[in-house]
Every structure is written in C-alpha cells, then in structure tokens.
C-alpha cells in the first residue's frame, strides 16, 4: 500500500509500500500522481526509489528530511538519501496499541503533527474495535529534535453514511495540512461507501477537544468515492505546488484484495475526487511553473472548463496548448498543436484536434 509524503521537488510525490502481499516488500517509491490514479490501475506512475528495513506507519517531508514512524520509534533521513536513517527517539508516550497512522507538517507554526488511533495488530494497521476510547483520534506534535510527542487535542467526528455514524467510522485515520494551516483528515472505513473528507483548524480546540467534526460534504452521497477504502496504512497528503490533496486508499497491509489500493486526487473544497473523465492532462507553455500548476487545474476542471480557462488566460496574455487523454481512449489536443502533432496509430487511442 502506498502512503504519500511530500518529497520537496516541485510536483513530485514520494511514498512507501508495506509487505509483499500487495507489492515488493518495504520500500520507498517515487509517484507521479498524473499517471497513477484510480481511473488507471496500472502502476506505471510509481517507481522504486530504494528498499528499506523498516515497517513505516507514517511519514512526512520537513526541511530536506523525511521523518517517519514505525510502531515503536521515530526516524529521519535526508530526502536525497533515504538509506541514511537516524533514529530520533523511541516512542514511549503512547498507550498500549496506540499507533501513529499519519503525519503532516504545518507551515503556519512550523510544527510536525501526527495522529494516532488504537490498532488491533501492529503488523496490519487494522483498527482495534475493543479498546476504550477507540472512537476518537488523538492529535500530537512531534518535536523535530527530540522526537517528543505532545498531545494537542482529541478529535471526534460524525459520519453521514447510512449505518456508519458509529465507531470505527468516526475515527480520523489520515492527515494533511495546507498552506493556510487548515487540517484535513479521512475517517477510517473498511467498507467502500463510508470514507469522507474532514477539515478543521487549531483554533477550534476547546478544552483539549476538536469536534464533533462533520465532513466537508455532509451528505450520504458526499463520500470520497464508491469503492474507496480507508483501512490500515492509508494516507493523505497536500500538494503545496498544485493545491490538491492526494489520498492513498487501501484496506490493510495484510489483505489480498489489491483492487482496494488506489490513489485519489481530491478537491479540498468539495471533499470529492475530480470526476473529469480524464486520465491525464499535458500543458505546453513557455513557463514551466505555469504548466505544472495548470495541468492539475485542467485535470480537475475537465475538458470543457479547461478549454474555457485556456481562452480566458489567453485574453490576459497567457497562452498555452493542451493535450487531454480521456478515460474512454481518446487523445484530444488543441488547435495550436495540429501542425506539429503526429498521432501514434498503433497506440489504440483515437485522436481528435480541438478547434
């Protein structure tokens, strides 16, 4: 199961896999979210960076280092050499079977945060349904020097899904923080229709508690996506360059149903994935930073709205061309590319020029 961390390179994402049941053991990977998405089950967007000898449960990029947790310790390694690992501290402040399940760095206060819940078996990441207090999530800060965990708040949530407003579906099991200090989380769900996106801020803490939180889209139909699991070792990360959320879903590390392993691109405003009908978008323009940002924006918007955005920006002096790959096997390209574009007739795609 892939779990994302921000790698520090513009537009790049890294992560890790757990066990041989759904991959090739414990390893660090590099991920291209534009090609590795739930509409495209191929792993062509993920390559192995290096193997590792740790059972990682959560990770995050902080100032040139990747901080990560295992069931019993916190470690750090330079982003440029993830094999050069140093132990920051043993984990001693957590209760029995309480485990860090995700981490995120807050650029507003320059602190690393972690969330925990009680798990049934450390080796699986499965939620423990018998522990007292297991329908809440605990939020901590992690000292970057000493590794000390300091409890910040207890988080509770509601779930609008039919028959899901109960433990464990009210427990937050994934964490991300945007540039404005907004915290995002996805609740634990071992069904395909019970996972929702939540948002909160530190200002909402009252007497050491946050919530009960309601999902951003607080309707039964507001779930992230039909078919989305949020079991053990899932993760959420915020792309600071593209202003979108990536959610690595899955059931647990030991299961065999690989169909539940998917990467979602989520709109933080709506709590839902981009339903654009697109597999990928390529932007060609003179400014590389613009091209990177516009590719994700156009992917979320879909073909028609992306073309309208192109026309609007062209009127402001920002010109660019687009290539869309749709989920029904078409390659669409804008008129400015017609003279230079050579379709690959053996690809299996159909090609269309857009006026």
mmCIF file of C-alpha atoms in Angstrom:
data_model
loop_
_atom_site.group_PDB
_atom_site.id
_atom_site.type_symbol
_atom_site.label_atom_id
_atom_site.label_comp_id
_atom_site.label_asym_id
_atom_site.label_seq_id
_atom_site.Cartn_x
_atom_site.Cartn_y
_atom_site.Cartn_z
ATOM 1 C CA UNK A 1 0.000 0.000 0.000
ATOM 2 C CA UNK A 2 1.371 3.385 -0.998
ATOM 3 C CA UNK A 3 1.427 6.165 1.542
ATOM 4 C CA UNK A 4 2.339 9.628 0.320
ATOM 5 C CA UNK A 5 4.782 12.177 1.685
ATOM 6 C CA UNK A 6 5.778 15.449 0.073
ATOM 7 C CA UNK A 7 9.161 14.900 -1.480
ATOM 8 C CA UNK A 8 10.246 18.518 -1.753
ATOM 9 C CA UNK A 9 10.664 18.597 -5.520
ATOM 10 C CA UNK A 10 8.034 20.685 -7.385
ATOM 11 C CA UNK A 11 5.212 18.427 -8.492
ATOM 12 C CA UNK A 12 6.880 15.286 -7.108
ATOM 13 C CA UNK A 13 5.480 12.860 -4.553
ATOM 14 C CA UNK A 14 7.113 10.014 -2.639
ATOM 15 C CA UNK A 15 5.763 7.215 -0.510
ATOM 16 C CA UNK A 16 6.340 3.718 0.806
ATOM 17 C CA UNK A 17 4.907 0.241 0.447
ATOM 18 C CA UNK A 18 4.364 -2.372 3.156
ATOM 19 C CA UNK A 19 4.800 -6.176 2.910
ATOM 20 C CA UNK A 20 4.919 -8.486 -0.097
ATOM 21 C CA UNK A 21 1.170 -9.166 -0.138
ATOM 22 C CA UNK A 22 0.436 -6.132 -2.294
ATOM 23 C CA UNK A 23 3.837 -5.122 -3.558
ATOM 24 C CA UNK A 24 7.512 -5.936 -3.396
ATOM 25 C CA UNK A 25 8.160 -5.511 0.312
ATOM 26 C CA UNK A 26 9.139 -2.496 2.377
ATOM 27 C CA UNK A 27 10.442 0.169 0.015
ATOM 28 C CA UNK A 28 10.462 3.881 -0.766
ATOM 29 C CA UNK A 29 8.822 4.809 -4.066
ATOM 30 C CA UNK A 30 8.504 7.845 -6.287
ATOM 31 C CA UNK A 31 4.985 8.600 -7.513
ATOM 32 C CA UNK A 32 3.621 10.536 -10.463
ATOM 33 C CA UNK A 33 0.015 11.356 -9.497
ATOM 34 C CA UNK A 34 -0.808 12.427 -13.056
ATOM 35 C CA UNK A 35 -0.488 8.819 -14.253
ATOM 36 C CA UNK A 36 -1.061 6.791 -11.074
ATOM 37 C CA UNK A 37 -4.733 7.417 -10.353
ATOM 38 C CA UNK A 38 -7.788 5.357 -9.530
ATOM 39 C CA UNK A 39 -9.068 5.503 -13.129
ATOM 40 C CA UNK A 40 -5.834 3.984 -14.352
ATOM 41 C CA UNK A 41 -4.990 0.850 -12.307
ATOM 42 C CA UNK A 42 -1.558 0.498 -13.914
ATOM 43 C CA UNK A 43 1.409 1.173 -11.610
ATOM 44 C CA UNK A 44 3.226 2.997 -14.413
ATOM 45 C CA UNK A 45 3.288 6.121 -12.284
ATOM 46 C CA UNK A 46 5.259 4.522 -9.443
ATOM 47 C CA UNK A 47 8.923 3.544 -9.439
ATOM 48 C CA UNK A 48 11.107 2.088 -6.697
ATOM 49 C CA UNK A 49 13.457 4.585 -5.065
ATOM 50 C CA UNK A 50 15.108 2.233 -2.574
ATOM 51 C CA UNK A 51 14.397 -0.704 -0.307
ATOM 52 C CA UNK A 52 14.247 -0.279 3.470
ATOM 53 C CA UNK A 53 14.288 -2.402 6.609
ATOM 54 C CA UNK A 54 11.566 -0.550 8.483
ATOM 55 C CA UNK A 55 7.848 -1.099 8.864
ATOM 56 C CA UNK A 56 6.808 2.507 8.249
ATOM 57 C CA UNK A 57 3.378 3.596 9.513
ATOM 58 C CA UNK A 58 3.516 7.319 8.621
ATOM 59 C CA UNK A 59 5.899 9.792 7.006
ATOM 60 C CA UNK A 60 6.283 13.467 6.093
ATOM 61 C CA UNK A 61 8.803 15.762 4.413
ATOM 62 C CA UNK A 62 10.265 18.512 6.631
ATOM 63 C CA UNK A 63 13.044 20.869 5.549
ATOM 64 C CA UNK A 64 15.105 18.472 3.462
ATOM 65 C CA UNK A 65 14.398 15.395 5.621
ATOM 66 C CA UNK A 66 11.784 12.665 5.611
ATOM 67 C CA UNK A 67 10.554 11.980 9.141
ATOM 68 C CA UNK A 68 8.822 8.647 9.573
ATOM 69 C CA UNK A 69 7.392 6.498 12.323
ATOM 70 C CA UNK A 70 7.424 2.784 12.956
ATOM 71 C CA UNK A 71 5.318 1.090 15.649
ATOM 72 C CA UNK A 72 8.000 1.806 18.266
ATOM 73 C CA UNK A 73 10.197 4.737 17.104
ATOM 74 C CA UNK A 74 10.554 7.912 15.052
ATOM 75 C CA UNK A 75 13.320 8.218 12.449
ATOM 76 C CA UNK A 76 14.645 10.785 9.980
ATOM 77 C CA UNK A 77 16.615 10.523 6.741
ATOM 78 C CA UNK A 78 17.840 13.112 4.219
ATOM 79 C CA UNK A 79 15.452 13.379 1.294
ATOM 80 C CA UNK A 80 18.430 12.895 -1.031
ATOM 81 C CA UNK A 81 19.467 9.620 0.627
ATOM 82 C CA UNK A 82 16.652 7.747 2.335
ATOM 83 C CA UNK A 83 19.019 4.907 3.218
ATOM 84 C CA UNK A 84 20.932 7.160 5.661
ATOM 85 C CA UNK A 85 18.463 6.726 8.516
ATOM 86 C CA UNK A 86 18.907 8.056 12.037
ATOM 87 C CA UNK A 87 16.687 7.256 14.996
ATOM 88 C CA UNK A 88 15.223 10.425 16.532
ATOM 89 C CA UNK A 89 13.593 8.737 19.535
ATOM 90 C CA UNK A 90 11.792 5.679 20.797
ATOM 91 C CA UNK A 91 8.042 6.118 21.142
ATOM 92 C CA UNK A 92 7.183 5.898 24.828
ATOM 93 C CA UNK A 93 4.327 8.373 25.319
ATOM 94 C CA UNK A 94 1.572 6.361 23.632
ATOM 95 C CA UNK A 95 -0.832 3.955 25.268
ATOM 96 C CA UNK A 96 -0.824 0.240 24.604
ATOM 97 C CA UNK A 97 -1.690 -0.494 20.956
ATOM 98 C CA UNK A 98 -1.908 3.225 20.170
ATOM 99 C CA UNK A 99 -0.064 3.827 16.880
ATOM 100 C CA UNK A 100 0.875 6.824 14.741
ATOM 101 C CA UNK A 101 -1.068 6.434 11.490
ATOM 102 C CA UNK A 102 -0.224 9.654 9.619
ATOM 103 C CA UNK A 103 1.913 12.809 9.870
ATOM 104 C CA UNK A 104 1.784 16.310 8.365
ATOM 105 C CA UNK A 105 3.873 19.481 8.640
ATOM 106 C CA UNK A 106 2.178 22.807 9.364
ATOM 107 C CA UNK A 107 3.941 25.725 7.651
ATOM 108 C CA UNK A 108 1.948 28.199 9.762
ATOM 109 C CA UNK A 109 3.612 27.253 13.070
ATOM 110 C CA UNK A 110 6.499 25.133 11.680
ATOM 111 C CA UNK A 111 5.451 22.069 13.650
ATOM 112 C CA UNK A 112 5.147 18.427 12.687
ATOM 113 C CA UNK A 113 1.806 16.875 13.653
ATOM 114 C CA UNK A 114 0.798 13.235 13.989
ATOM 115 C CA UNK A 115 -2.473 11.442 14.551
ATOM 116 C CA UNK A 116 -2.934 8.126 16.320
ATOM 117 C CA UNK A 117 -5.583 5.533 16.875
ATOM 118 C CA UNK A 118 -5.703 2.177 18.636
ATOM 119 C CA UNK A 119 -4.922 -0.711 16.316
ATOM 120 C CA UNK A 120 -5.659 -4.374 16.715
ATOM 121 C CA UNK A 121 -2.346 -5.694 15.439
ATOM 122 C CA UNK A 122 0.706 -3.536 14.840
ATOM 123 C CA UNK A 123 1.739 -5.606 11.847
ATOM 124 C CA UNK A 124 -1.534 -4.980 9.990
ATOM 125 C CA UNK A 125 -2.566 -1.449 10.866
ATOM 126 C CA UNK A 126 -6.088 -2.745 11.470
ATOM 127 C CA UNK A 127 -8.354 -0.652 13.703
ATOM 128 C CA UNK A 128 -8.975 -2.078 17.199
ATOM 129 C CA UNK A 129 -12.696 -2.241 17.901
ATOM 130 C CA UNK A 130 -12.355 -3.174 21.582
ATOM 131 C CA UNK A 131 -10.061 -0.500 23.079
ATOM 132 C CA UNK A 132 -11.660 2.112 25.333
ATOM 133 C CA UNK A 133 -11.866 5.492 23.596
ATOM 134 C CA UNK A 134 -11.351 3.973 20.176
ATOM 135 C CA UNK A 135 -13.989 6.160 18.520
ATOM 136 C CA UNK A 136 -11.723 9.210 18.748
ATOM 137 C CA UNK A 137 -8.416 10.247 17.192
ATOM 138 C CA UNK A 138 -5.571 11.867 19.135
ATOM 139 C CA UNK A 139 -3.561 14.733 17.612
ATOM 140 C CA UNK A 140 0.069 15.283 18.703
ATOM 141 C CA UNK A 141 3.015 17.494 17.825
ATOM 142 C CA UNK A 142 6.343 15.764 17.187
ATOM 143 C CA UNK A 143 9.495 17.570 18.306
ATOM 144 C CA UNK A 144 11.894 17.511 15.347
ATOM 145 C CA UNK A 145 14.975 17.295 17.583
ATOM 146 C CA UNK A 146 13.937 15.051 20.468
ATOM 147 C CA UNK A 147 11.009 13.199 18.903
ATOM 148 C CA UNK A 148 8.870 14.017 21.945
ATOM 149 C CA UNK A 149 5.140 13.615 21.370
ATOM 150 C CA UNK A 150 2.956 16.304 22.937
ATOM 151 C CA UNK A 151 -0.772 15.779 22.922
ATOM 152 C CA UNK A 152 -2.674 18.656 21.306
ATOM 153 C CA UNK A 153 -6.282 17.535 21.113
ATOM 154 C CA UNK A 154 -8.767 14.710 20.958
ATOM 155 C CA UNK A 155 -10.677 14.683 17.668
ATOM 156 C CA UNK A 156 -14.179 13.305 17.256
ATOM 157 C CA UNK A 157 -16.282 13.198 14.113
ATOM 158 C CA UNK A 158 -19.700 12.323 12.759
ATOM 159 C CA UNK A 159 -20.399 10.218 9.682
ATOM 160 C CA UNK A 160 -23.443 10.849 7.468
ATOM 161 C CA UNK A 161 -23.164 7.488 5.745
ATOM 162 C CA UNK A 162 -26.033 5.097 6.221
ATOM 163 C CA UNK A 163 -25.336 2.968 9.339
ATOM 164 C CA UNK A 164 -21.821 4.499 9.641
ATOM 165 C CA UNK A 165 -22.276 7.094 12.424
ATOM 166 C CA UNK A 166 -20.573 4.765 14.890
ATOM 167 C CA UNK A 167 -17.091 3.541 15.701
ATOM 168 C CA UNK A 168 -14.816 2.959 13.920
ATOM 169 C CA UNK A 169 -16.230 5.136 11.120
ATOM 170 C CA UNK A 170 -15.960 8.279 13.262
ATOM 171 C CA UNK A 171 -12.188 7.925 13.655
ATOM 172 C CA UNK A 172 -9.790 10.042 11.568
ATOM 173 C CA UNK A 173 -7.039 7.843 10.126
ATOM 174 C CA UNK A 174 -5.266 10.121 7.607
ATOM 175 C CA UNK A 175 -3.875 13.660 7.923
ATOM 176 C CA UNK A 176 -2.741 16.578 5.731
ATOM 177 C CA UNK A 177 -2.277 20.327 6.280
ATOM 178 C CA UNK A 178 -2.489 23.045 3.621
ATOM 179 C CA UNK A 179 -0.504 26.291 3.388
ATOM 180 C CA UNK A 180 -3.173 28.190 5.317
ATOM 181 C CA UNK A 181 -3.000 25.898 8.348
ATOM 182 C CA UNK A 182 -6.203 24.011 7.545
ATOM 183 C CA UNK A 183 -6.059 20.383 8.708
ATOM 184 C CA UNK A 184 -7.674 17.655 6.579
ATOM 185 C CA UNK A 185 -8.493 14.085 7.501
ATOM 186 C CA UNK A 186 -10.216 10.982 6.163
ATOM 187 C CA UNK A 187 -12.149 8.733 8.508
ATOM 188 C CA UNK A 188 -11.425 5.034 8.969
ATOM 189 C CA UNK A 189 -13.651 2.890 6.766
ATOM 190 C CA UNK A 190 -13.405 -0.787 5.898
ATOM 191 C CA UNK A 191 -16.343 -0.511 3.507
ATOM 192 C CA UNK A 192 -16.328 1.126 0.077
ATOM 193 C CA UNK A 193 -19.006 3.726 0.878
ATOM 194 C CA UNK A 194 -18.078 5.123 4.299
ATOM 195 C CA UNK A 195 -14.977 7.334 3.747
ATOM 196 C CA UNK A 196 -15.347 11.139 3.905
ATOM 197 C CA UNK A 197 -13.032 14.172 3.938
ATOM 198 C CA UNK A 198 -12.961 16.430 7.037
ATOM 199 C CA UNK A 199 -11.422 19.861 7.688
ATOM 200 C CA UNK A 200 -10.561 21.728 10.897
ATOM 201 C CA UNK A 201 -8.168 24.292 12.385
ATOM 202 C CA UNK A 202 -6.273 24.557 15.667
ATOM 203 C CA UNK A 203 -8.494 27.495 16.606
ATOM 204 C CA UNK A 204 -11.367 25.034 17.009
ATOM 205 C CA UNK A 205 -9.741 23.370 20.046
ATOM 206 C CA UNK A 206 -11.882 23.798 23.166
ATOM 207 C CA UNK A 207 -10.769 22.187 26.435
ATOM 208 C CA UNK A 208 -8.391 19.910 24.545
ATOM 209 C CA UNK A 209 -11.014 18.666 22.098
ATOM 210 C CA UNK A 210 -11.974 19.242 18.474
ATOM 211 C CA UNK A 211 -15.407 18.366 17.149
ATOM 212 C CA UNK A 212 -17.578 16.523 16.630
ATOM 213 C CA UNK A 213 -16.500 17.303 13.063
ATOM 214 C CA UNK A 214 -18.833 16.921 10.104
ATOM 215 C CA UNK A 215 -17.479 16.040 6.642
ATOM 216 C CA UNK A 216 -16.861 18.851 4.149
ATOM 217 C CA UNK A 217 -19.665 17.328 2.068
ATOM 218 C CA UNK A 218 -22.008 16.339 4.878
ATOM 219 C CA UNK A 219 -24.358 14.128 2.904
ATOM 220 C CA UNK A 220 -24.614 10.386 2.478
ATOM 221 C CA UNK A 221 -23.625 10.970 -1.150
ATOM 222 C CA UNK A 222 -20.672 13.143 -0.068
ATOM 223 C CA UNK A 223 -18.300 10.203 0.340
ATOM 224 C CA UNK A 224 -14.900 10.408 -1.373
ATOM 225 C CA UNK A 225 -15.823 7.780 -3.936
ATOM 226 C CA UNK A 226 -17.695 4.498 -4.191
ATOM 227 C CA UNK A 227 -15.001 1.848 -3.976
ATOM 228 C CA UNK A 228 -12.745 3.862 -1.657
ATOM 229 C CA UNK A 229 -11.426 2.004 1.395
ATOM 230 C CA UNK A 230 -9.740 3.835 4.276
ATOM 231 C CA UNK A 231 -8.360 0.989 6.383
ATOM 232 C CA UNK A 232 -4.919 0.444 7.879
ATOM 233 C CA UNK A 233 -1.914 2.346 6.467
ATOM 234 C CA UNK A 234 -3.897 4.791 4.352
ATOM 235 C CA UNK A 235 -2.544 8.314 3.970
ATOM 236 C CA UNK A 236 -3.433 11.829 2.929
ATOM 237 C CA UNK A 237 -1.022 14.473 1.662
ATOM 238 C CA UNK A 238 -1.372 18.059 0.449
ATOM 239 C CA UNK A 239 0.422 19.087 -2.735
ATOM 240 C CA UNK A 240 1.755 22.550 -1.886
ATOM 241 C CA UNK A 241 2.512 23.276 -5.534
ATOM 242 C CA UNK A 242 -0.837 22.271 -7.036
ATOM 243 C CA UNK A 243 -3.177 22.910 -4.069
ATOM 244 C CA UNK A 244 -4.822 19.499 -4.220
ATOM 245 C CA UNK A 245 -4.987 16.537 -1.860
ATOM 246 C CA UNK A 246 -3.760 13.047 -2.701
ATOM 247 C CA UNK A 247 -5.300 10.145 -0.810
ATOM 248 C CA UNK A 248 -3.737 6.672 -0.868
ATOM 249 C CA UNK A 249 -6.574 4.327 -0.006
ATOM 250 C CA UNK A 250 -6.444 0.688 0.962
ATOM 251 C CA UNK A 251 -7.907 -1.934 3.250
ATOM 252 C CA UNK A 252 -4.865 -3.001 5.269
ATOM 253 C CA UNK A 253 -1.322 -4.178 4.768
ATOM 254 C CA UNK A 254 -2.018 -7.891 5.090
ATOM 255 C CA UNK A 255 -5.077 -8.254 2.878
ATOM 256 C CA UNK A 256 -5.027 -9.794 -0.556
ATOM 257 C CA UNK A 257 -7.607 -7.685 -2.415
ATOM 258 C CA UNK A 258 -5.326 -5.362 -4.337
ATOM 259 C CA UNK A 259 -8.311 -3.722 -6.001
ATOM 260 C CA UNK A 260 -8.728 -1.576 -2.872
ATOM 261 C CA UNK A 261 -5.327 0.094 -3.372
ATOM 262 C CA UNK A 262 -5.998 3.344 -5.211
ATOM 263 C CA UNK A 263 -4.657 6.882 -5.408
ATOM 264 C CA UNK A 264 -7.259 9.653 -5.464
ATOM 265 C CA UNK A 265 -6.838 13.307 -6.405
ATOM 266 C CA UNK A 266 -9.258 15.171 -4.109
ATOM 267 C CA UNK A 267 -10.573 18.714 -4.359
ATOM 268 C CA UNK A 268 -10.173 20.097 -0.789
ATOM 269 C CA UNK A 269 -13.132 22.438 -1.335
ATOM 270 C CA UNK A 270 -15.641 19.709 -2.150
ATOM 271 C CA UNK A 271 -14.190 16.633 -0.451
ATOM 272 C CA UNK A 272 -14.651 14.614 -3.651
ATOM 273 C CA UNK A 273 -12.248 13.355 -6.316
ATOM 274 C CA UNK A 274 -12.018 15.003 -9.700
ATOM 275 C CA UNK A 275 -14.756 13.472 -11.829
ATOM 276 C CA UNK A 276 -13.431 14.933 -15.053
ATOM 277 C CA UNK A 277 -13.331 11.826 -17.239
ATOM 278 C CA UNK A 278 -9.640 12.428 -17.834
ATOM 279 C CA UNK A 279 -6.685 10.121 -17.296
ATOM 280 C CA UNK A 280 -4.087 12.872 -17.773
ATOM 281 C CA UNK A 281 -3.584 16.428 -18.996
ATOM 282 C CA UNK A 282 -0.403 17.832 -20.529
ATOM 283 C CA UNK A 283 0.122 21.604 -20.723
ATOM 284 C CA UNK A 284 2.644 23.156 -23.109
ATOM 285 C CA UNK A 285 3.649 26.762 -22.456
ATOM 286 C CA UNK A 286 6.774 28.871 -22.060
ATOM 287 C CA UNK A 287 6.594 28.944 -18.246
ATOM 288 C CA UNK A 288 7.328 25.569 -16.628
ATOM 289 C CA UNK A 289 5.786 26.535 -13.274
ATOM 290 C CA UNK A 290 2.591 27.608 -15.012
ATOM 291 C CA UNK A 291 2.498 24.350 -16.972
ATOM 292 C CA UNK A 292 2.782 22.285 -13.785
ATOM 293 C CA UNK A 293 0.031 24.164 -11.961
ATOM 294 C CA UNK A 294 -2.276 24.343 -14.967
ATOM 295 C CA UNK A 295 -2.054 20.600 -15.672
ATOM 296 C CA UNK A 296 -3.636 19.743 -12.321
ATOM 297 C CA UNK A 297 -6.182 22.569 -12.552
ATOM 298 C CA UNK A 298 -7.267 21.421 -16.007
ATOM 299 C CA UNK A 299 -7.429 17.797 -14.855
ATOM 300 C CA UNK A 300 -9.857 18.768 -12.079
ATOM 301 C CA UNK A 301 -11.919 21.035 -14.343
ATOM 302 C CA UNK A 302 -12.434 18.572 -17.171
ATOM 303 C CA UNK A 303 -12.153 19.204 -20.888
ATOM 304 C CA UNK A 304 -14.798 21.896 -21.445
ATOM 305 C CA UNK A 305 -13.940 24.040 -18.429
ATOM 306 C CA UNK A 306 -10.209 23.610 -19.095
ATOM 307 C CA UNK A 307 -10.695 24.964 -22.619
ATOM 308 C CA UNK A 308 -12.675 27.902 -21.194
ATOM 309 C CA UNK A 309 -9.831 28.566 -18.749
ATOM 310 C CA UNK A 310 -7.367 28.482 -21.650
ATOM 311 C CA UNK A 311 -9.412 31.052 -23.582
ATOM 312 C CA UNK A 312 -9.704 33.292 -20.525
ATOM 313 C CA UNK A 313 -5.990 33.244 -19.797
ATOM 314 C CA UNK A 314 -5.166 33.789 -23.467
ATOM 315 C CA UNK A 315 -7.124 37.037 -23.285
ATOM 316 C CA UNK A 316 -4.801 38.042 -20.429
ATOM 317 C CA UNK A 317 -1.681 37.239 -22.421
ATOM 318 C CA UNK A 318 -1.047 33.728 -21.036
ATOM 319 C CA UNK A 319 -1.007 31.330 -23.984
ATOM 320 C CA UNK A 320 -0.724 27.547 -23.721
ATOM 321 C CA UNK A 321 -1.729 24.355 -25.530
ATOM 322 C CA UNK A 322 -3.391 21.268 -24.079
ATOM 323 C CA UNK A 323 -3.331 17.512 -24.645
ATOM 324 C CA UNK A 324 -6.094 15.516 -22.915
ATOM 325 C CA UNK A 325 -6.130 11.733 -22.516
ATOM 326 C CA UNK A 326 -9.655 10.595 -21.665
ATOM 327 C CA UNK A 327 -10.778 7.510 -19.790
ATOM 328 C CA UNK A 328 -12.638 6.284 -22.891
ATOM 329 C CA UNK A 329 -9.469 6.036 -25.001
ATOM 330 C CA UNK A 330 -9.270 9.384 -26.793
ATOM 331 C CA UNK A 331 -6.393 11.865 -27.149
ATOM 332 C CA UNK A 332 -7.627 15.434 -27.606
ATOM 333 C CA UNK A 333 -5.262 18.275 -28.487
ATOM 334 C CA UNK A 334 -5.812 21.988 -29.021
ATOM 335 C CA UNK A 335 -5.564 23.625 -32.421
ATOM 336 C CA UNK A 336 -2.162 25.158 -31.857
ATOM 337 C CA UNK A 337 -0.664 21.665 -31.875
ATOM 338 C CA UNK A 338 -2.395 20.419 -35.017
ATOM 339 C CA UNK A 339 0.532 21.101 -37.340
ATOM 340 C CA UNK A 340 3.126 19.610 -35.000
ATOM 341 C CA UNK A 341 1.128 16.694 -33.550
ATOM 342 C CA UNK A 342 1.739 13.223 -35.022
ATOM 343 C CA UNK A 343 -0.769 10.607 -33.797
ATOM 344 C CA UNK A 344 0.535 7.152 -32.932
ATOM 345 C CA UNK A 345 -1.783 4.905 -34.904
ATOM 346 C CA UNK A 346 -0.603 1.790 -33.019
ATOM 347 C CA UNK A 347 -1.407 3.167 -29.559
ATOM 348 C CA UNK A 348 -5.036 2.064 -29.523
ATOM 349 C CA UNK A 349 -6.215 5.637 -28.915
ATOM 350 C CA UNK A 350 -8.293 7.781 -31.255
ATOM 351 C CA UNK A 351 -7.012 11.311 -31.875
ATOM 352 C CA UNK A 352 -9.036 14.500 -32.224
ATOM 353 C CA UNK A 353 -7.961 18.087 -32.810
ATOM 354 C CA UNK A 354 -9.932 20.672 -30.858
ATOM 355 C CA UNK A 355 -10.608 23.984 -32.567
#
